[in-house]
């Protein structure tokens, strides 16, 4: 009798353990998986976005064609199947399984299957969307919206503009490099001081059927340094001496002395500028596969240094903010270089600002409900 009781206990345990294991797996499906999946996918998408951007900067450095893939949708589908079986047989010989005192063999079995099938849709950036996002110059109003959000105006303009009212920025493009005009960096410094003093502003106005962007000086004569910077900007940029509000427009030169004309760069142009200053292996320069980096002049100042420091080596880096492999070498941004990290992250934001118009619809995906 005691053997029969012991066999029954073993049977119940054999049936209960697989069921409990399957029920514990169910606890992580549905609402329980949201925190884990959302954070994991967000981290993975962000990391791949950084790697894609750095890789395209390096490819442009090597005169290679860039390629962008957008993650248009992520769908995580789970499936759980379980089966429990119980069977009994009578046998006089030795059998596998649990045997009671009368010689009967008892067999118990359980099976389970857990499937995680994520569906990720990618959309190549090409055609009109490629033109809008990467080839068209960034709208001047978008840059000033970043200024209003607190981003440093001097770094924004140094990175994303070619000229302000005909005063040109530095460029290192292989097709034609040039130094910045004498007054360009001074204009950036004055704008930054006015921004810190909250003496400049930006707003959008509806004039008839068109939306007009207004750049305004809000400084007053009670602050001599603010007024001095305002007068310097008006003089250097050819603005009306007593102008307090300026129409903001895209172009090389303004139509009159009450207009602020920004000749902005496209995203591709920004990436090419950054790629030109990226460090490359000497062997690649000697072989002719890439042009050497432009050498700084003896009188170069801090603003003539690369905005983003990109390093290269044959071995993978130990402490990288983002790293990619190209042409049998590693390229990376150091995690301890805060300025380069922040500027690189800002470029990712610029790619979103450059997108205009209606975004193409992602492919329609049918997911079975289990």
JSON list of C-alpha atoms in Angstrom, two decimals, residues 34-248:
[
{"chain": "A", "resi": 34, "resn": "UNK", "atom": "CA", "xyz": [6.11, 45.40, -22.20]},
{"chain": "A", "resi": 35, "resn": "UNK", "atom": "CA", "xyz": [8.78, 46.97, -19.99]},
{"chain": "A", "resi": 36, "resn": "UNK", "atom": "CA", "xyz": [11.44, 44.53, -21.13]},
{"chain": "A", "resi": 37, "resn": "UNK", "atom": "CA", "xyz": [10.63, 44.63, -24.85]},
{"chain": "A", "resi": 38, "resn": "UNK", "atom": "CA", "xyz": [10.08, 48.37, -25.12]},
{"chain": "A", "resi": 39, "resn": "UNK", "atom": "CA", "xyz": [13.37, 49.26, -23.46]},
{"chain": "A", "resi": 40, "resn": "UNK", "atom": "CA", "xyz": [15.36, 46.55, -25.24]},
{"chain": "A", "resi": 41, "resn": "UNK", "atom": "CA", "xyz": [14.05, 47.46, -28.69]},
{"chain": "A", "resi": 42, "resn": "UNK", "atom": "CA", "xyz": [14.51, 51.19, -28.05]},
{"chain": "A", "resi": 43, "resn": "UNK", "atom": "CA", "xyz": [18.12, 50.59, -27.01]},
{"chain": "A", "resi": 44, "resn": "UNK", "atom": "CA", "xyz": [18.79, 48.36, -30.02]},
{"chain": "A", "resi": 45, "resn": "UNK", "atom": "CA", "xyz": [17.25, 50.83, -32.50]},
{"chain": "A", "resi": 46, "resn": "UNK", "atom": "CA", "xyz": [19.15, 53.75, -30.97]},
{"chain": "A", "resi": 47, "resn": "UNK", "atom": "CA", "xyz": [22.44, 51.88, -31.07]},
{"chain": "A", "resi": 48, "resn": "UNK", "atom": "CA", "xyz": [21.98, 50.81, -34.70]},
{"chain": "A", "resi": 49, "resn": "UNK", "atom": "CA", "xyz": [20.96, 54.38, -35.63]},
{"chain": "A", "resi": 50, "resn": "UNK", "atom": "CA", "xyz": [24.26, 55.71, -34.25]},
{"chain": "A", "resi": 51, "resn": "UNK", "atom": "CA", "xyz": [26.27, 53.01, -36.00]},
{"chain": "A", "resi": 52, "resn": "UNK", "atom": "CA", "xyz": [24.52, 53.65, -39.32]},
{"chain": "A", "resi": 53, "resn": "UNK", "atom": "CA", "xyz": [25.21, 57.38, -39.09]},
{"chain": "A", "resi": 54, "resn": "UNK", "atom": "CA", "xyz": [28.90, 56.93, -38.24]},
{"chain": "A", "resi": 55, "resn": "UNK", "atom": "CA", "xyz": [29.32, 54.32, -40.97]},
{"chain": "A", "resi": 56, "resn": "UNK", "atom": "CA", "xyz": [27.86, 56.70, -43.58]},
{"chain": "A", "resi": 57, "resn": "UNK", "atom": "CA", "xyz": [30.19, 59.49, -42.43]},
{"chain": "A", "resi": 58, "resn": "UNK", "atom": "CA", "xyz": [33.15, 57.15, -42.91]},
{"chain": "A", "resi": 59, "resn": "UNK", "atom": "CA", "xyz": [31.83, 55.94, -46.28]},
{"chain": "A", "resi": 60, "resn": "UNK", "atom": "CA", "xyz": [31.55, 59.52, -47.52]},
{"chain": "A", "resi": 61, "resn": "UNK", "atom": "CA", "xyz": [35.15, 60.03, -46.36]},
{"chain": "A", "resi": 62, "resn": "UNK", "atom": "CA", "xyz": [36.13, 57.18, -48.69]},
{"chain": "A", "resi": 63, "resn": "UNK", "atom": "CA", "xyz": [33.95, 58.51, -51.57]},
{"chain": "A", "resi": 64, "resn": "UNK", "atom": "CA", "xyz": [31.57, 55.59, -51.03]},
{"chain": "A", "resi": 65, "resn": "UNK", "atom": "CA", "xyz": [27.80, 55.87, -51.48]},
{"chain": "A", "resi": 66, "resn": "UNK", "atom": "CA", "xyz": [25.84, 56.24, -48.20]},
{"chain": "A", "resi": 67, "resn": "UNK", "atom": "CA", "xyz": [22.90, 53.98, -47.47]},
{"chain": "A", "resi": 68, "resn": "UNK", "atom": "CA", "xyz": [20.17, 54.61, -44.90]},
{"chain": "A", "resi": 69, "resn": "UNK", "atom": "CA", "xyz": [17.52, 52.17, -43.67]},
{"chain": "A", "resi": 70, "resn": "UNK", "atom": "CA", "xyz": [14.68, 53.38, -41.47]},
{"chain": "A", "resi": 71, "resn": "UNK", "atom": "CA", "xyz": [13.04, 51.02, -38.98]},
{"chain": "A", "resi": 72, "resn": "UNK", "atom": "CA", "xyz": [9.40, 51.59, -39.91]},
{"chain": "A", "resi": 73, "resn": "UNK", "atom": "CA", "xyz": [7.78, 49.11, -37.51]},
{"chain": "A", "resi": 74, "resn": "UNK", "atom": "CA", "xyz": [8.61, 46.54, -34.83]},
{"chain": "A", "resi": 75, "resn": "UNK", "atom": "CA", "xyz": [6.06, 43.85, -33.92]},
{"chain": "A", "resi": 76, "resn": "UNK", "atom": "CA", "xyz": [6.87, 41.29, -31.25]},
{"chain": "A", "resi": 77, "resn": "UNK", "atom": "CA", "xyz": [4.75, 38.12, -31.42]},
{"chain": "A", "resi": 78, "resn": "UNK", "atom": "CA", "xyz": [4.79, 35.39, -28.77]},
{"chain": "A", "resi": 79, "resn": "UNK", "atom": "CA", "xyz": [3.40, 31.88, -28.94]},
{"chain": "A", "resi": 80, "resn": "UNK", "atom": "CA", "xyz": [3.07, 29.32, -26.14]},
{"chain": "A", "resi": 81, "resn": "UNK", "atom": "CA", "xyz": [1.94, 25.70, -26.62]},
{"chain": "A", "resi": 82, "resn": "UNK", "atom": "CA", "xyz": [1.74, 23.00, -23.96]},
{"chain": "A", "resi": 83, "resn": "UNK", "atom": "CA", "xyz": [0.64, 19.36, -23.80]},
{"chain": "A", "resi": 84, "resn": "UNK", "atom": "CA", "xyz": [0.36, 16.90, -20.88]},
{"chain": "A", "resi": 85, "resn": "UNK", "atom": "CA", "xyz": [-0.22, 13.14, -21.39]},
{"chain": "A", "resi": 86, "resn": "UNK", "atom": "CA", "xyz": [-0.85, 10.26, -18.99]},
{"chain": "A", "resi": 87, "resn": "UNK", "atom": "CA", "xyz": [-0.90, 6.55, -19.95]},
{"chain": "A", "resi": 88, "resn": "UNK", "atom": "CA", "xyz": [-0.91, 3.20, -18.15]},
{"chain": "A", "resi": 89, "resn": "UNK", "atom": "CA", "xyz": [0.10, -0.28, -19.36]},
{"chain": "A", "resi": 90, "resn": "UNK", "atom": "CA", "xyz": [0.25, -3.79, -17.87]},
{"chain": "A", "resi": 91, "resn": "UNK", "atom": "CA", "xyz": [3.51, -5.65, -18.30]},
{"chain": "A", "resi": 92, "resn": "UNK", "atom": "CA", "xyz": [5.27, -8.60, -16.75]},
{"chain": "A", "resi": 93, "resn": "UNK", "atom": "CA", "xyz": [8.74, -7.61, -17.88]},
{"chain": "A", "resi": 94, "resn": "UNK", "atom": "CA", "xyz": [10.95, -4.65, -17.22]},
{"chain": "A", "resi": 95, "resn": "UNK", "atom": "CA", "xyz": [9.56, -1.42, -18.58]},
{"chain": "A", "resi": 96, "resn": "UNK", "atom": "CA", "xyz": [10.64, 2.21, -18.45]},
{"chain": "A", "resi": 97, "resn": "UNK", "atom": "CA", "xyz": [8.58, 4.52, -16.31]},
{"chain": "A", "resi": 98, "resn": "UNK", "atom": "CA", "xyz": [7.08, 4.18, -12.83]},
{"chain": "A", "resi": 99, "resn": "UNK", "atom": "CA", "xyz": [6.10, 0.65, -11.68]},
{"chain": "A", "resi": 100, "resn": "UNK", "atom": "CA", "xyz": [3.68, -0.08, -8.83]},
{"chain": "A", "resi": 101, "resn": "UNK", "atom": "CA", "xyz": [3.49, -3.20, -6.59]},
{"chain": "A", "resi": 102, "resn": "UNK", "atom": "CA", "xyz": [1.22, -5.17, -8.97]},
{"chain": "A", "resi": 103, "resn": "UNK", "atom": "CA", "xyz": [3.61, -4.91, -11.95]},
{"chain": "A", "resi": 104, "resn": "UNK", "atom": "CA", "xyz": [1.64, -2.23, -13.84]},
{"chain": "A", "resi": 105, "resn": "UNK", "atom": "CA", "xyz": [3.73, 0.44, -15.62]},
{"chain": "A", "resi": 106, "resn": "UNK", "atom": "CA", "xyz": [2.63, 4.05, -15.45]},
{"chain": "A", "resi": 107, "resn": "UNK", "atom": "CA", "xyz": [3.89, 6.60, -18.04]},
{"chain": "A", "resi": 108, "resn": "UNK", "atom": "CA", "xyz": [3.51, 10.35, -17.80]},
{"chain": "A", "resi": 109, "resn": "UNK", "atom": "CA", "xyz": [4.71, 13.01, -20.22]},
{"chain": "A", "resi": 110, "resn": "UNK", "atom": "CA", "xyz": [4.56, 16.74, -20.79]},
{"chain": "A", "resi": 111, "resn": "UNK", "atom": "CA", "xyz": [5.76, 18.94, -23.64]},
{"chain": "A", "resi": 112, "resn": "UNK", "atom": "CA", "xyz": [5.85, 22.67, -24.20]},
{"chain": "A", "resi": 113, "resn": "UNK", "atom": "CA", "xyz": [6.94, 25.12, -26.89]},
{"chain": "A", "resi": 114, "resn": "UNK", "atom": "CA", "xyz": [7.69, 28.82, -26.49]},
{"chain": "A", "resi": 115, "resn": "UNK", "atom": "CA", "xyz": [8.23, 30.93, -29.62]},
{"chain": "A", "resi": 116, "resn": "UNK", "atom": "CA", "xyz": [9.27, 34.57, -29.92]},
{"chain": "A", "resi": 117, "resn": "UNK", "atom": "CA", "xyz": [8.87, 35.83, -33.51]},
{"chain": "A", "resi": 118, "resn": "UNK", "atom": "CA", "xyz": [9.63, 39.56, -33.83]},
{"chain": "A", "resi": 119, "resn": "UNK", "atom": "CA", "xyz": [8.73, 41.18, -37.16]},
{"chain": "A", "resi": 120, "resn": "UNK", "atom": "CA", "xyz": [10.86, 44.20, -38.03]},
{"chain": "A", "resi": 121, "resn": "UNK", "atom": "CA", "xyz": [10.15, 46.22, -41.19]},
{"chain": "A", "resi": 122, "resn": "UNK", "atom": "CA", "xyz": [12.88, 48.33, -42.82]},
{"chain": "A", "resi": 123, "resn": "UNK", "atom": "CA", "xyz": [12.30, 51.13, -45.32]},
{"chain": "A", "resi": 124, "resn": "UNK", "atom": "CA", "xyz": [15.24, 52.19, -47.54]},
{"chain": "A", "resi": 125, "resn": "UNK", "atom": "CA", "xyz": [15.73, 55.94, -47.73]},
{"chain": "A", "resi": 126, "resn": "UNK", "atom": "CA", "xyz": [15.55, 56.59, -51.45]},
{"chain": "A", "resi": 127, "resn": "UNK", "atom": "CA", "xyz": [13.79, 58.61, -54.12]},
{"chain": "A", "resi": 128, "resn": "UNK", "atom": "CA", "xyz": [11.88, 61.69, -53.00]},
{"chain": "A", "resi": 129, "resn": "UNK", "atom": "CA", "xyz": [12.27, 60.80, -49.33]},
{"chain": "A", "resi": 130, "resn": "UNK", "atom": "CA", "xyz": [16.05, 60.66, -49.75]},
{"chain": "A", "resi": 131, "resn": "UNK", "atom": "CA", "xyz": [15.98, 64.07, -51.42]},
{"chain": "A", "resi": 132, "resn": "UNK", "atom": "CA", "xyz": [13.83, 65.64, -48.71]},
{"chain": "A", "resi": 133, "resn": "UNK", "atom": "CA", "xyz": [15.75, 64.16, -45.80]},
{"chain": "A", "resi": 134, "resn": "UNK", "atom": "CA", "xyz": [19.35, 64.36, -46.95]},
{"chain": "A", "resi": 135, "resn": "UNK", "atom": "CA", "xyz": [19.85, 66.54, -50.03]},
{"chain": "A", "resi": 136, "resn": "UNK", "atom": "CA", "xyz": [17.66, 69.57, -49.35]},
{"chain": "A", "resi": 137, "resn": "UNK", "atom": "CA", "xyz": [19.11, 72.32, -47.13]},
{"chain": "A", "resi": 138, "resn": "UNK", "atom": "CA", "xyz": [17.74, 72.40, -43.60]},
{"chain": "A", "resi": 139, "resn": "UNK", "atom": "CA", "xyz": [15.08, 75.16, -43.27]},
{"chain": "A", "resi": 140, "resn": "UNK", "atom": "CA", "xyz": [16.45, 78.21, -41.37]},
{"chain": "A", "resi": 141, "resn": "UNK", "atom": "CA", "xyz": [13.33, 78.24, -39.18]},
{"chain": "A", "resi": 142, "resn": "UNK", "atom": "CA", "xyz": [14.16, 74.70, -38.01]},
{"chain": "A", "resi": 143, "resn": "UNK", "atom": "CA", "xyz": [17.60, 75.86, -36.84]},
{"chain": "A", "resi": 144, "resn": "UNK", "atom": "CA", "xyz": [16.12, 78.75, -34.87]},
{"chain": "A", "resi": 145, "resn": "UNK", "atom": "CA", "xyz": [13.60, 76.42, -33.27]},
{"chain": "A", "resi": 146, "resn": "UNK", "atom": "CA", "xyz": [16.59, 74.52, -31.91]},
{"chain": "A", "resi": 147, "resn": "UNK", "atom": "CA", "xyz": [18.04, 77.81, -30.64]},
{"chain": "A", "resi": 148, "resn": "UNK", "atom": "CA", "xyz": [14.75, 78.53, -28.88]},
{"chain": "A", "resi": 149, "resn": "UNK", "atom": "CA", "xyz": [14.94, 75.06, -27.34]},
{"chain": "A", "resi": 150, "resn": "UNK", "atom": "CA", "xyz": [18.28, 75.99, -25.74]},
{"chain": "A", "resi": 151, "resn": "UNK", "atom": "CA", "xyz": [20.86, 74.50, -28.10]},
{"chain": "A", "resi": 152, "resn": "UNK", "atom": "CA", "xyz": [23.98, 76.70, -28.51]},
{"chain": "A", "resi": 153, "resn": "UNK", "atom": "CA", "xyz": [23.44, 78.97, -31.50]},
{"chain": "A", "resi": 154, "resn": "UNK", "atom": "CA", "xyz": [27.15, 79.15, -32.34]},
{"chain": "A", "resi": 155, "resn": "UNK", "atom": "CA", "xyz": [27.53, 75.37, -32.65]},
{"chain": "A", "resi": 156, "resn": "UNK", "atom": "CA", "xyz": [24.30, 75.06, -34.64]},
{"chain": "A", "resi": 157, "resn": "UNK", "atom": "CA", "xyz": [25.38, 77.72, -37.14]},
{"chain": "A", "resi": 158, "resn": "UNK", "atom": "CA", "xyz": [28.97, 76.48, -37.39]},
{"chain": "A", "resi": 159, "resn": "UNK", "atom": "CA", "xyz": [27.72, 72.99, -38.14]},
{"chain": "A", "resi": 160, "resn": "UNK", "atom": "CA", "xyz": [24.65, 73.66, -40.30]},
{"chain": "A", "resi": 161, "resn": "UNK", "atom": "CA", "xyz": [25.22, 76.94, -42.19]},
{"chain": "A", "resi": 162, "resn": "UNK", "atom": "CA", "xyz": [27.45, 77.88, -45.11]},
{"chain": "A", "resi": 163, "resn": "UNK", "atom": "CA", "xyz": [26.90, 81.62, -44.84]},
{"chain": "A", "resi": 164, "resn": "UNK", "atom": "CA", "xyz": [25.02, 84.29, -42.88]},
{"chain": "A", "resi": 165, "resn": "UNK", "atom": "CA", "xyz": [24.14, 87.36, -44.96]},
{"chain": "A", "resi": 166, "resn": "UNK", "atom": "CA", "xyz": [27.05, 86.60, -47.31]},
{"chain": "A", "resi": 167, "resn": "UNK", "atom": "CA", "xyz": [29.60, 86.04, -44.51]},
{"chain": "A", "resi": 168, "resn": "UNK", "atom": "CA", "xyz": [30.92, 82.52, -45.20]},
{"chain": "A", "resi": 169, "resn": "UNK", "atom": "CA", "xyz": [31.75, 79.65, -42.88]},
{"chain": "A", "resi": 170, "resn": "UNK", "atom": "CA", "xyz": [34.79, 77.39, -43.18]},
{"chain": "A", "resi": 171, "resn": "UNK", "atom": "CA", "xyz": [34.44, 74.36, -45.43]},
{"chain": "A", "resi": 172, "resn": "UNK", "atom": "CA", "xyz": [36.71, 71.33, -45.93]},
{"chain": "A", "resi": 173, "resn": "UNK", "atom": "CA", "xyz": [34.89, 69.82, -48.91]},
{"chain": "A", "resi": 174, "resn": "UNK", "atom": "CA", "xyz": [37.28, 68.02, -51.29]},
{"chain": "A", "resi": 175, "resn": "UNK", "atom": "CA", "xyz": [35.67, 69.86, -54.21]},
{"chain": "A", "resi": 176, "resn": "UNK", "atom": "CA", "xyz": [36.68, 73.23, -52.79]},
{"chain": "A", "resi": 177, "resn": "UNK", "atom": "CA", "xyz": [37.92, 73.98, -49.28]},
{"chain": "A", "resi": 178, "resn": "UNK", "atom": "CA", "xyz": [38.13, 77.51, -47.88]},
{"chain": "A", "resi": 179, "resn": "UNK", "atom": "CA", "xyz": [38.76, 79.24, -44.59]},
{"chain": "A", "resi": 180, "resn": "UNK", "atom": "CA", "xyz": [36.00, 81.11, -42.78]},
{"chain": "A", "resi": 181, "resn": "UNK", "atom": "CA", "xyz": [35.55, 84.79, -43.54]},
{"chain": "A", "resi": 182, "resn": "UNK", "atom": "CA", "xyz": [37.21, 87.04, -40.92]},
{"chain": "A", "resi": 183, "resn": "UNK", "atom": "CA", "xyz": [33.93, 88.06, -39.32]},
{"chain": "A", "resi": 184, "resn": "UNK", "atom": "CA", "xyz": [32.12, 84.70, -39.29]},
{"chain": "A", "resi": 185, "resn": "UNK", "atom": "CA", "xyz": [33.43, 83.37, -35.98]},
{"chain": "A", "resi": 186, "resn": "UNK", "atom": "CA", "xyz": [32.96, 86.78, -34.36]},
{"chain": "A", "resi": 187, "resn": "UNK", "atom": "CA", "xyz": [29.32, 86.69, -35.49]},
{"chain": "A", "resi": 188, "resn": "UNK", "atom": "CA", "xyz": [28.92, 83.26, -33.87]},
{"chain": "A", "resi": 189, "resn": "UNK", "atom": "CA", "xyz": [30.47, 84.51, -30.60]},
{"chain": "A", "resi": 190, "resn": "UNK", "atom": "CA", "xyz": [28.20, 87.57, -30.54]},
{"chain": "A", "resi": 191, "resn": "UNK", "atom": "CA", "xyz": [25.10, 85.47, -31.23]},
{"chain": "A", "resi": 192, "resn": "UNK", "atom": "CA", "xyz": [26.02, 83.09, -28.42]},
{"chain": "A", "resi": 193, "resn": "UNK", "atom": "CA", "xyz": [26.47, 85.94, -25.93]},
{"chain": "A", "resi": 194, "resn": "UNK", "atom": "CA", "xyz": [23.11, 87.41, -26.97]},
{"chain": "A", "resi": 195, "resn": "UNK", "atom": "CA", "xyz": [21.49, 83.99, -26.58]},
{"chain": "A", "resi": 196, "resn": "UNK", "atom": "CA", "xyz": [22.87, 83.60, -23.05]},
{"chain": "A", "resi": 197, "resn": "UNK", "atom": "CA", "xyz": [21.56, 87.09, -22.25]},
{"chain": "A", "resi": 198, "resn": "UNK", "atom": "CA", "xyz": [18.17, 86.14, -23.75]},
{"chain": "A", "resi": 199, "resn": "UNK", "atom": "CA", "xyz": [18.51, 89.17, -26.02]},
{"chain": "A", "resi": 200, "resn": "UNK", "atom": "CA", "xyz": [17.49, 87.42, -29.26]},
{"chain": "A", "resi": 201, "resn": "UNK", "atom": "CA", "xyz": [14.25, 85.66, -30.09]},
{"chain": "A", "resi": 202, "resn": "UNK", "atom": "CA", "xyz": [12.40, 83.88, -32.85]},
{"chain": "A", "resi": 203, "resn": "UNK", "atom": "CA", "xyz": [8.75, 83.61, -33.75]},
{"chain": "A", "resi": 204, "resn": "UNK", "atom": "CA", "xyz": [6.44, 82.60, -36.58]},
{"chain": "A", "resi": 205, "resn": "UNK", "atom": "CA", "xyz": [3.80, 84.96, -37.90]},
{"chain": "A", "resi": 206, "resn": "UNK", "atom": "CA", "xyz": [0.88, 84.37, -40.26]},
{"chain": "A", "resi": 207, "resn": "UNK", "atom": "CA", "xyz": [0.88, 87.02, -42.98]},
{"chain": "A", "resi": 208, "resn": "UNK", "atom": "CA", "xyz": [-1.93, 86.31, -45.40]},
{"chain": "A", "resi": 209, "resn": "UNK", "atom": "CA", "xyz": [-1.57, 82.75, -46.65]},
{"chain": "A", "resi": 210, "resn": "UNK", "atom": "CA", "xyz": [2.13, 82.51, -45.81]},
{"chain": "A", "resi": 211, "resn": "UNK", "atom": "CA", "xyz": [3.93, 81.84, -42.54]},
{"chain": "A", "resi": 212, "resn": "UNK", "atom": "CA", "xyz": [6.79, 84.25, -41.93]},
{"chain": "A", "resi": 213, "resn": "UNK", "atom": "CA", "xyz": [9.76, 83.65, -39.62]},
{"chain": "A", "resi": 214, "resn": "UNK", "atom": "CA", "xyz": [10.88, 86.64, -37.55]},
{"chain": "A", "resi": 215, "resn": "UNK", "atom": "CA", "xyz": [14.27, 87.09, -35.87]},
{"chain": "A", "resi": 216, "resn": "UNK", "atom": "CA", "xyz": [14.10, 89.73, -33.15]},
{"chain": "A", "resi": 217, "resn": "UNK", "atom": "CA", "xyz": [16.58, 91.66, -31.03]},
{"chain": "A", "resi": 218, "resn": "UNK", "atom": "CA", "xyz": [15.13, 92.08, -27.56]},
{"chain": "A", "resi": 219, "resn": "UNK", "atom": "CA", "xyz": [18.13, 93.79, -25.96]},
{"chain": "A", "resi": 220, "resn": "UNK", "atom": "CA", "xyz": [18.01, 97.30, -24.51]},
{"chain": "A", "resi": 221, "resn": "UNK", "atom": "CA", "xyz": [20.48, 100.10, -24.05]},
{"chain": "A", "resi": 222, "resn": "UNK", "atom": "CA", "xyz": [20.58, 99.59, -20.29]},
{"chain": "A", "resi": 223, "resn": "UNK", "atom": "CA", "xyz": [22.91, 96.63, -20.89]},
{"chain": "A", "resi": 224, "resn": "UNK", "atom": "CA", "xyz": [25.98, 98.00, -22.72]},
{"chain": "A", "resi": 225, "resn": "UNK", "atom": "CA", "xyz": [27.48, 94.60, -23.64]},
{"chain": "A", "resi": 226, "resn": "UNK", "atom": "CA", "xyz": [24.19, 93.38, -25.17]},
{"chain": "A", "resi": 227, "resn": "UNK", "atom": "CA", "xyz": [23.77, 96.56, -27.15]},
{"chain": "A", "resi": 228, "resn": "UNK", "atom": "CA", "xyz": [27.39, 96.39, -28.31]},
{"chain": "A", "resi": 229, "resn": "UNK", "atom": "CA", "xyz": [26.93, 92.85, -29.63]},
{"chain": "A", "resi": 230, "resn": "UNK", "atom": "CA", "xyz": [23.70, 93.89, -31.34]},
{"chain": "A", "resi": 231, "resn": "UNK", "atom": "CA", "xyz": [25.41, 96.79, -33.07]},
{"chain": "A", "resi": 232, "resn": "UNK", "atom": "CA", "xyz": [28.31, 94.54, -34.12]},
{"chain": "A", "resi": 233, "resn": "UNK", "atom": "CA", "xyz": [25.91, 92.07, -35.74]},
{"chain": "A", "resi": 234, "resn": "UNK", "atom": "CA", "xyz": [24.05, 94.82, -37.58]},
{"chain": "A", "resi": 235, "resn": "UNK", "atom": "CA", "xyz": [27.29, 96.29, -38.88]},
{"chain": "A", "resi": 236, "resn": "UNK", "atom": "CA", "xyz": [28.97, 93.00, -39.90]},
{"chain": "A", "resi": 237, "resn": "UNK", "atom": "CA", "xyz": [25.85, 91.53, -41.52]},
{"chain": "A", "resi": 238, "resn": "UNK", "atom": "CA", "xyz": [24.81, 94.76, -43.26]},
{"chain": "A", "resi": 239, "resn": "UNK", "atom": "CA", "xyz": [21.58, 95.20, -41.30]},
{"chain": "A", "resi": 240, "resn": "UNK", "atom": "CA", "xyz": [19.63, 98.35, -40.58]},
{"chain": "A", "resi": 241, "resn": "UNK", "atom": "CA", "xyz": [21.29, 100.09, -37.59]},
{"chain": "A", "resi": 242, "resn": "UNK", "atom": "CA", "xyz": [18.10, 100.41, -35.56]},
{"chain": "A", "resi": 243, "resn": "UNK", "atom": "CA", "xyz": [16.47, 97.16, -36.76]},
{"chain": "A", "resi": 244, "resn": "UNK", "atom": "CA", "xyz": [14.74, 95.21, -33.97]},
{"chain": "A", "resi": 245, "resn": "UNK", "atom": "CA", "xyz": [12.97, 92.64, -36.14]},
{"chain": "A", "resi": 246, "resn": "UNK", "atom": "CA", "xyz": [14.33, 90.86, -39.22]},
{"chain": "A", "resi": 247, "resn": "UNK", "atom": "CA", "xyz": [12.68, 88.57, -41.74]},
{"chain": "A", "resi": 248, "resn": "UNK", "atom": "CA", "xyz": [14.37, 85.17, -41.70]}
]
